[in-house]
Amino acid sequence: MKNLKVMLGAAVVAVALTSCKDEAKMTAEKNVDTYVVYVDSVNNLDAATKAKDWEAIQAGYEARLAEAEAALATLENEAKAKERIDDSKVKYDGVKAQAEAEAAKQKQTEAAASGNALADSLFGAGTVVGNDMTFAWVNKDNILSVYQNFYETFKTNKDSYSRQDLDKIKAWYEALDSRKNTVEKEGLTSSDNNKIAGLKLKFAPSFKWERMTAKSEENKDAKEKAN
């Protein structure tokens, strides 16, 4: 009787182990399938959606990849499962490259649009600053009004400028000052020159303060994200 109980007990344990093993195998297979399906789903998304939501997509990918790779230790046909995972990795790498390229392109477009809007506000609608920033359109007759508009626009909107905006404003302001040195030799009146000097005296400390505070806010945001 005692031996029978031992045999039955062993049989129950064996069944339980088999059941657990089968369940673990099913879970492992499901994790591999989930990973493969996820990559296929990402591949079917339109370019705009991938570019917009890429961080979330990448996070989801990494989680599913970790589960799929962990499943390999449980599966009997490990080579086949690994092949499926590797194939999906290659597919995802291609999708990722396209999404990152699209995101970079979109970012450049947005930056250009933002830069154009900023230039329009500081120098007048439709003004083409150009990468060389020569300000050839600025002359002795309009340079005072250019400085006035530049300063007044900055004073009005200074609290809304990002660090990137302030970097552009700094570069444009320095280029405008460089153009002023040329205009002075072309007949700029003493009266206009003095008024410009007054605007520069008001602009410099205000700009310095805004740039310092923007940098401080940027560092604060970076620390918060890191934590």
PDB file of C-alpha atoms in Angstrom:
ATOM      1  CA  MET A   1       0.000   0.000   0.000  1.00  0.00           C
ATOM      2  CA  LYS A   2       2.823   2.275   0.918  1.00  0.00           C
ATOM      3  CA  ASN A   3       4.572   1.556  -2.379  1.00  0.00           C
ATOM      4  CA  LEU A   4       1.348   2.255  -4.273  1.00  0.00           C
ATOM      5  CA  LYS A   5       1.031   5.646  -2.614  1.00  0.00           C
ATOM      6  CA  VAL A   6       4.628   6.452  -3.515  1.00  0.00           C
ATOM      7  CA  MET A   7       4.056   5.408  -7.127  1.00  0.00           C
ATOM      8  CA  LEU A   8       0.835   7.425  -7.367  1.00  0.00           C
ATOM      9  CA  GLY A   9       2.547  10.412  -5.784  1.00  0.00           C
ATOM     10  CA  ALA A  10       5.375  10.198  -8.294  1.00  0.00           C
ATOM     11  CA  ALA A  11       2.875   9.931 -11.125  1.00  0.00           C
ATOM     12  CA  VAL A  12       1.046  13.058  -9.940  1.00  0.00           C
ATOM     13  CA  VAL A  13       4.322  14.973  -9.707  1.00  0.00           C
ATOM     14  CA  ALA A  14       5.288  13.809 -13.194  1.00  0.00           C
ATOM     15  CA  VAL A  15       1.944  14.949 -14.619  1.00  0.00           C
ATOM     16  CA  ALA A  16       2.288  18.318 -12.866  1.00  0.00           C
ATOM     17  CA  LEU A  17       5.802  18.783 -14.194  1.00  0.00           C
ATOM     18  CA  THR A  18       4.676  17.856 -17.699  1.00  0.00           C
ATOM     19  CA  SER A  19       1.772  20.267 -17.416  1.00  0.00           C
ATOM     20  CA  CYS A  20       4.056  23.074 -16.227  1.00  0.00           C
ATOM     21  CA  LYS A  21       6.525  22.269 -18.960  1.00  0.00           C
ATOM     22  CA  ASP A  22       3.804  22.351 -21.617  1.00  0.00           C
ATOM     23  CA  GLU A  23       2.449  25.609 -20.239  1.00  0.00           C
ATOM     24  CA  ALA A  24       5.925  27.176 -20.218  1.00  0.00           C
ATOM     25  CA  LYS A  25       6.468  25.990 -23.779  1.00  0.00           C
ATOM     26  CA  MET A  26       3.154  27.485 -24.898  1.00  0.00           C
ATOM     27  CA  THR A  27       4.023  30.788 -23.229  1.00  0.00           C
ATOM     28  CA  ALA A  28       7.451  30.783 -24.885  1.00  0.00           C
ATOM     29  CA  GLU A  29       5.949  30.091 -28.315  1.00  0.00           C
ATOM     30  CA  LYS A  30       3.393  32.846 -27.730  1.00  0.00           C
ATOM     31  CA  ASN A  31       6.150  35.312 -26.840  1.00  0.00           C
ATOM     32  CA  VAL A  32       8.007  34.543 -30.062  1.00  0.00           C
ATOM     33  CA  ASP A  33       4.795  34.877 -32.065  1.00  0.00           C
ATOM     34  CA  THR A  34       3.975  38.165 -30.327  1.00  0.00           C
ATOM     35  CA  TYR A  35       7.394  39.555 -31.196  1.00  0.00           C
ATOM     36  CA  VAL A  36       7.130  38.560 -34.857  1.00  0.00           C
ATOM     37  CA  VAL A  37       3.590  39.947 -35.170  1.00  0.00           C
ATOM     38  CA  TYR A  38       4.657  43.192 -33.468  1.00  0.00           C
ATOM     39  CA  VAL A  39       7.442  43.761 -35.995  1.00  0.00           C
ATOM     40  CA  ASP A  40       5.041  43.049 -38.861  1.00  0.00           C
ATOM     41  CA  SER A  41       2.545  45.514 -37.369  1.00  0.00           C
ATOM     42  CA  VAL A  42       5.190  48.227 -37.087  1.00  0.00           C
ATOM     43  CA  ASN A  43       6.208  47.570 -40.671  1.00  0.00           C
ATOM     44  CA  ASN A  44       2.605  48.178 -41.793  1.00  0.00           C
ATOM     45  CA  LEU A  45       2.312  51.579 -40.089  1.00  0.00           C
ATOM     46  CA  ASP A  46       2.464  54.648 -42.299  1.00  0.00           C
ATOM     47  CA  ALA A  47       5.671  56.708 -42.252  1.00  0.00           C
ATOM     48  CA  ALA A  48       4.140  59.673 -40.408  1.00  0.00           C
ATOM     49  CA  THR A  49       2.863  57.504 -37.552  1.00  0.00           C
ATOM     50  CA  LYS A  50       6.201  55.730 -37.187  1.00  0.00           C
ATOM     51  CA  ALA A  51       8.080  59.030 -37.117  1.00  0.00           C
ATOM     52  CA  LYS A  52       5.669  60.568 -34.606  1.00  0.00           C
ATOM     53  CA  ASP A  53       5.449  57.616 -32.187  1.00  0.00           C
ATOM     54  CA  TRP A  54       8.891  56.102 -32.647  1.00  0.00           C
ATOM     55  CA  GLU A  55       9.962  56.267 -28.984  1.00  0.00           C
ATOM     56  CA  ALA A  56       6.901  54.301 -27.888  1.00  0.00           C
ATOM     57  CA  ILE A  57       7.347  51.841 -30.760  1.00  0.00           C
ATOM     58  CA  GLN A  58      10.996  51.282 -29.826  1.00  0.00           C
ATOM     59  CA  ALA A  59      10.116  50.715 -26.170  1.00  0.00           C
ATOM     60  CA  GLY A  60       7.474  48.156 -27.162  1.00  0.00           C
ATOM     61  CA  TYR A  61       9.925  46.459 -29.492  1.00  0.00           C
ATOM     62  CA  GLU A  62      12.629  46.100 -26.836  1.00  0.00           C
ATOM     63  CA  ALA A  63      10.187  44.603 -24.333  1.00  0.00           C
ATOM     64  CA  ARG A  64       8.865  42.025 -26.820  1.00  0.00           C
ATOM     65  CA  LEU A  65      12.351  41.179 -28.084  1.00  0.00           C
ATOM     66  CA  ALA A  66      13.526  40.481 -24.520  1.00  0.00           C
ATOM     67  CA  GLU A  67      10.569  38.122 -23.967  1.00  0.00           C
ATOM     68  CA  ALA A  68      11.169  36.359 -27.282  1.00  0.00           C
ATOM     69  CA  GLU A  69      14.874  35.834 -26.659  1.00  0.00           C
ATOM     70  CA  ALA A  70      14.179  34.575 -23.128  1.00  0.00           C
ATOM     71  CA  ALA A  71      11.748  32.065 -24.649  1.00  0.00           C
ATOM     72  CA  LEU A  72      14.538  30.348 -26.602  1.00  0.00           C
ATOM     73  CA  ALA A  73      15.751  28.524 -23.480  1.00  0.00           C
ATOM     74  CA  THR A  74      12.325  26.896 -23.088  1.00  0.00           C
ATOM     75  CA  LEU A  75      11.635  25.864 -26.659  1.00  0.00           C
ATOM     76  CA  GLU A  76      12.711  22.486 -27.988  1.00  0.00           C
ATOM     77  CA  ASN A  77      13.048  23.663 -31.568  1.00  0.00           C
ATOM     78  CA  GLU A  78      15.267  26.566 -30.566  1.00  0.00           C
ATOM     79  CA  ALA A  79      16.966  26.910 -33.960  1.00  0.00           C
ATOM     80  CA  LYS A  80      13.675  27.505 -35.766  1.00  0.00           C
ATOM     81  CA  ALA A  81      12.492  30.027 -33.177  1.00  0.00           C
ATOM     82  CA  LYS A  82      15.841  31.820 -33.291  1.00  0.00           C
ATOM     83  CA  GLU A  83      15.618  32.004 -37.074  1.00  0.00           C
ATOM     84  CA  ARG A  84      12.184  33.640 -36.827  1.00  0.00           C
ATOM     85  CA  ILE A  85      13.492  36.132 -34.273  1.00  0.00           C
ATOM     86  CA  ASP A  86      16.558  36.951 -36.372  1.00  0.00           C
ATOM     87  CA  ASP A  87      14.459  37.449 -39.506  1.00  0.00           C
ATOM     88  CA  SER A  88      12.220  39.881 -37.632  1.00  0.00           C
ATOM     89  CA  LYS A  89      15.287  41.692 -36.262  1.00  0.00           C
ATOM     90  CA  VAL A  90      16.518  42.308 -39.805  1.00  0.00           C
ATOM     91  CA  LYS A  91      13.070  43.504 -40.855  1.00  0.00           C
ATOM     92  CA  TYR A  92      12.826  45.815 -37.850  1.00  0.00           C
ATOM     93  CA  ASP A  93      16.283  47.290 -38.452  1.00  0.00           C
ATOM     94  CA  GLY A  94      15.115  48.301 -41.929  1.00  0.00           C
ATOM     95  CA  VAL A  95      11.922  49.828 -40.545  1.00  0.00           C
ATOM     96  CA  LYS A  96      13.917  51.643 -37.866  1.00  0.00           C
ATOM     97  CA  ALA A  97      16.316  53.152 -40.395  1.00  0.00           C
ATOM     98  CA  GLN A  98      13.400  54.448 -42.481  1.00  0.00           C
ATOM     99  CA  ALA A  99      11.585  55.835 -39.419  1.00  0.00           C
ATOM    100  CA  GLU A 100      14.679  57.618 -38.129  1.00  0.00           C
ATOM    101  CA  ALA A 101      15.347  59.111 -41.557  1.00  0.00           C
ATOM    102  CA  GLU A 102      11.746  60.295 -41.780  1.00  0.00           C
ATOM    103  CA  ALA A 103      11.906  61.736 -38.248  1.00  0.00           C
ATOM    104  CA  ALA A 104      15.110  63.608 -39.083  1.00  0.00           C
ATOM    105  CA  LYS A 105      13.558  64.956 -42.268  1.00  0.00           C
ATOM    106  CA  GLN A 106      10.434  66.035 -40.402  1.00  0.00           C
ATOM    107  CA  LYS A 107      12.545  67.715 -37.729  1.00  0.00           C
ATOM    108  CA  GLN A 108      14.492  69.644 -40.373  1.00  0.00           C
ATOM    109  CA  THR A 109      11.258  70.758 -42.011  1.00  0.00           C
ATOM    110  CA  GLU A 110       9.819  71.914 -38.698  1.00  0.00           C
ATOM    111  CA  ALA A 111      13.074  73.693 -37.819  1.00  0.00           C
ATOM    112  CA  ALA A 112      13.107  75.462 -41.184  1.00  0.00           C
ATOM    113  CA  ALA A 113       9.485  76.538 -40.763  1.00  0.00           C
ATOM    114  CA  SER A 114      10.203  77.751 -37.245  1.00  0.00           C
ATOM    115  CA  GLY A 115      13.283  79.603 -38.450  1.00  0.00           C
ATOM    116  CA  ASN A 116      11.336  81.296 -41.246  1.00  0.00           C
ATOM    117  CA  ALA A 117       8.593  82.402 -38.844  1.00  0.00           C
ATOM    118  CA  LEU A 118      11.189  83.753 -36.431  1.00  0.00           C
ATOM    119  CA  ALA A 119      12.986  85.655 -39.193  1.00  0.00           C
ATOM    120  CA  ASP A 120       9.675  87.059 -40.464  1.00  0.00           C
ATOM    121  CA  SER A 121       8.839  88.399 -37.013  1.00  0.00           C
ATOM    122  CA  LEU A 122      12.243  89.974 -36.400  1.00  0.00           C
ATOM    123  CA  PHE A 123      12.945  91.366 -39.874  1.00  0.00           C
ATOM    124  CA  GLY A 124       9.590  91.548 -41.612  1.00  0.00           C
ATOM    125  CA  ALA A 125       7.398  89.084 -43.501  1.00  0.00           C
ATOM    126  CA  GLY A 126       9.058  87.483 -46.485  1.00  0.00           C
ATOM    127  CA  THR A 127      12.558  88.581 -45.510  1.00  0.00           C
ATOM    128  CA  VAL A 128      15.196  86.134 -46.685  1.00  0.00           C
ATOM    129  CA  VAL A 129      18.059  86.125 -44.199  1.00  0.00           C
ATOM    130  CA  GLY A 130      20.032  83.464 -46.052  1.00  0.00           C
ATOM    131  CA  ASN A 131      22.643  81.081 -44.695  1.00  0.00           C
ATOM    132  CA  ASP A 132      25.412  83.601 -45.401  1.00  0.00           C
ATOM    133  CA  MET A 133      23.592  86.240 -43.306  1.00  0.00           C
ATOM    134  CA  THR A 134      25.073  89.128 -45.275  1.00  0.00           C
ATOM    135  CA  PHE A 135      21.947  91.294 -44.804  1.00  0.00           C
ATOM    136  CA  ALA A 136      22.621  92.935 -48.160  1.00  0.00           C
ATOM    137  CA  TRP A 137      19.083  94.375 -48.146  1.00  0.00           C
ATOM    138  CA  VAL A 138      19.931  96.499 -45.086  1.00  0.00           C
ATOM    139  CA  ASN A 139      21.111  99.982 -46.025  1.00  0.00           C
ATOM    140  CA  LYS A 140      21.623 103.429 -44.481  1.00  0.00           C
ATOM    141  CA  ASP A 141      17.984 104.335 -45.057  1.00  0.00           C
ATOM    142  CA  ASN A 142      16.342 101.318 -43.407  1.00  0.00           C
ATOM    143  CA  ILE A 143      18.869 100.048 -40.879  1.00  0.00           C
ATOM    144  CA  LEU A 144      17.386 102.022 -37.969  1.00  0.00           C
ATOM    145  CA  SER A 145      13.916 100.591 -38.612  1.00  0.00           C
ATOM    146  CA  VAL A 146      15.447  97.095 -38.842  1.00  0.00           C
ATOM    147  CA  TYR A 147      17.060  97.482 -35.422  1.00  0.00           C
ATOM    148  CA  GLN A 148      13.868  98.961 -33.983  1.00  0.00           C
ATOM    149  CA  ASN A 149      11.695  96.118 -35.225  1.00  0.00           C
ATOM    150  CA  PHE A 150      14.277  93.564 -34.093  1.00  0.00           C
ATOM    151  CA  TYR A 151      14.444  94.978 -30.572  1.00  0.00           C
ATOM    152  CA  GLU A 152      10.713  95.602 -30.127  1.00  0.00           C
ATOM    153  CA  THR A 153       9.843  92.105 -31.377  1.00  0.00           C
ATOM    154  CA  PHE A 154      12.401  90.547 -29.057  1.00  0.00           C
ATOM    155  CA  LYS A 155      11.139  92.561 -26.068  1.00  0.00           C
ATOM    156  CA  THR A 156       7.538  91.510 -26.753  1.00  0.00           C
ATOM    157  CA  ASN A 157       8.251  87.805 -27.274  1.00  0.00           C
ATOM    158  CA  LYS A 158      11.349  87.207 -25.147  1.00  0.00           C
ATOM    159  CA  ASP A 159       9.560  84.918 -22.685  1.00  0.00           C
ATOM    160  CA  SER A 160       8.397  82.576 -25.428  1.00  0.00           C
ATOM    161  CA  TYR A 161      11.741  81.961 -27.142  1.00  0.00           C
ATOM    162  CA  SER A 162      13.391  78.557 -26.848  1.00  0.00           C
ATOM    163  CA  ARG A 163      17.124  78.065 -26.417  1.00  0.00           C
ATOM    164  CA  GLN A 164      17.356  77.261 -30.129  1.00  0.00           C
ATOM    165  CA  ASP A 165      15.482  80.463 -30.999  1.00  0.00           C
ATOM    166  CA  LEU A 166      17.858  82.494 -28.865  1.00  0.00           C
ATOM    167  CA  ASP A 167      20.846  80.914 -30.595  1.00  0.00           C
ATOM    168  CA  LYS A 168      19.439  82.017 -33.956  1.00  0.00           C
ATOM    169  CA  ILE A 169      18.651  85.488 -32.644  1.00  0.00           C
ATOM    170  CA  LYS A 170      22.235  85.825 -31.381  1.00  0.00           C
ATOM    171  CA  ALA A 171      23.677  84.809 -34.750  1.00  0.00           C
ATOM    172  CA  TRP A 172      21.370  87.182 -36.648  1.00  0.00           C
ATOM    173  CA  TYR A 173      22.034  90.055 -34.276  1.00  0.00           C
ATOM    174  CA  GLU A 174      25.805  89.664 -34.667  1.00  0.00           C
ATOM    175  CA  ALA A 175      25.406  89.506 -38.450  1.00  0.00           C
ATOM    176  CA  LEU A 176      23.251  92.646 -38.398  1.00  0.00           C
ATOM    177  CA  ASP A 177      25.949  94.415 -36.350  1.00  0.00           C
ATOM    178  CA  SER A 178      28.501  93.356 -38.917  1.00  0.00           C
ATOM    179  CA  ARG A 179      26.303  94.837 -41.671  1.00  0.00           C
ATOM    180  CA  LYS A 180      26.041  98.059 -39.653  1.00  0.00           C
ATOM    181  CA  ASN A 181      29.825  98.491 -39.808  1.00  0.00           C
ATOM    182  CA  THR A 182      29.535  98.497 -43.603  1.00  0.00           C
ATOM    183  CA  VAL A 183      26.507 100.786 -43.656  1.00  0.00           C
ATOM    184  CA  GLU A 184      28.301 103.339 -41.495  1.00  0.00           C
ATOM    185  CA  LYS A 185      30.748 103.861 -44.330  1.00  0.00           C
ATOM    186  CA  GLU A 186      27.889 104.314 -46.804  1.00  0.00           C
ATOM    187  CA  GLY A 187      26.457 107.441 -45.216  1.00  0.00           C
ATOM    188  CA  LEU A 188      24.609 106.373 -42.057  1.00  0.00           C
ATOM    189  CA  THR A 189      23.598 109.566 -40.246  1.00  0.00           C
ATOM    190  CA  SER A 190      24.902 110.344 -36.771  1.00  0.00           C
ATOM    191  CA  SER A 191      21.337 110.660 -35.530  1.00  0.00           C
ATOM    192  CA  ASP A 192      20.359 107.150 -36.715  1.00  0.00           C
ATOM    193  CA  ASN A 193      23.667 105.746 -35.448  1.00  0.00           C
ATOM    194  CA  ASN A 194      23.031 107.152 -31.974  1.00  0.00           C
ATOM    195  CA  LYS A 195      19.503 105.750 -31.892  1.00  0.00           C
ATOM    196  CA  ILE A 196      20.835 102.344 -32.913  1.00  0.00           C
ATOM    197  CA  ALA A 197      23.429 102.562 -30.129  1.00  0.00           C
ATOM    198  CA  GLY A 198      20.601 103.216 -27.648  1.00  0.00           C
ATOM    199  CA  LEU A 199      18.688 100.160 -28.870  1.00  0.00           C
ATOM    200  CA  LYS A 200      21.811  98.021 -28.568  1.00  0.00           C
ATOM    201  CA  LEU A 201      22.325  99.170 -24.970  1.00  0.00           C
ATOM    202  CA  LYS A 202      18.804  98.038 -24.090  1.00  0.00           C
ATOM    203  CA  PHE A 203      18.979  94.796 -26.059  1.00  0.00           C
ATOM    204  CA  ALA A 204      22.293  93.401 -24.765  1.00  0.00           C
ATOM    205  CA  PRO A 205      21.460  92.909 -21.039  1.00  0.00           C
ATOM    206  CA  SER A 206      17.932  91.713 -21.794  1.00  0.00           C
ATOM    207  CA  PHE A 207      19.175  89.123 -24.269  1.00  0.00           C
ATOM    208  CA  LYS A 208      21.940  87.965 -21.932  1.00  0.00           C
ATOM    209  CA  TRP A 209      19.407  87.365 -19.162  1.00  0.00           C
ATOM    210  CA  GLU A 210      16.994  85.441 -21.398  1.00  0.00           C
ATOM    211  CA  ARG A 211      19.777  83.211 -22.695  1.00  0.00           C
ATOM    212  CA  MET A 212      21.037  82.460 -19.193  1.00  0.00           C
ATOM    213  CA  THR A 213      17.574  81.556 -17.906  1.00  0.00           C
ATOM    214  CA  ALA A 214      16.841  79.459 -21.009  1.00  0.00           C
ATOM    215  CA  LYS A 215      20.039  77.483 -20.449  1.00  0.00           C
ATOM    216  CA  SER A 216      19.142  77.014 -16.791  1.00  0.00           C
ATOM    217  CA  GLU A 217      15.687  75.698 -17.708  1.00  0.00           C
ATOM    218  CA  GLU A 218      17.218  73.380 -20.307  1.00  0.00           C
ATOM    219  CA  ASN A 219      19.621  71.912 -17.725  1.00  0.00           C
ATOM    220  CA  LYS A 220      16.755  71.495 -15.239  1.00  0.00           C
ATOM    221  CA  ASP A 221      14.652  69.618 -17.806  1.00  0.00           C
ATOM    222  CA  ALA A 222      17.582  67.390 -18.684  1.00  0.00           C
ATOM    223  CA  LYS A 223      18.115  66.464 -15.018  1.00  0.00           C
ATOM    224  CA  GLU A 224      14.412  65.705 -14.530  1.00  0.00           C
ATOM    225  CA  LYS A 225      14.390  63.420 -17.571  1.00  0.00           C
ATOM    226  CA  ALA A 226      17.522  61.657 -16.346  1.00  0.00           C
ATOM    227  CA  ASN A 227      15.889  60.989 -12.985  1.00  0.00           C
TER     228      ASN A 227
END
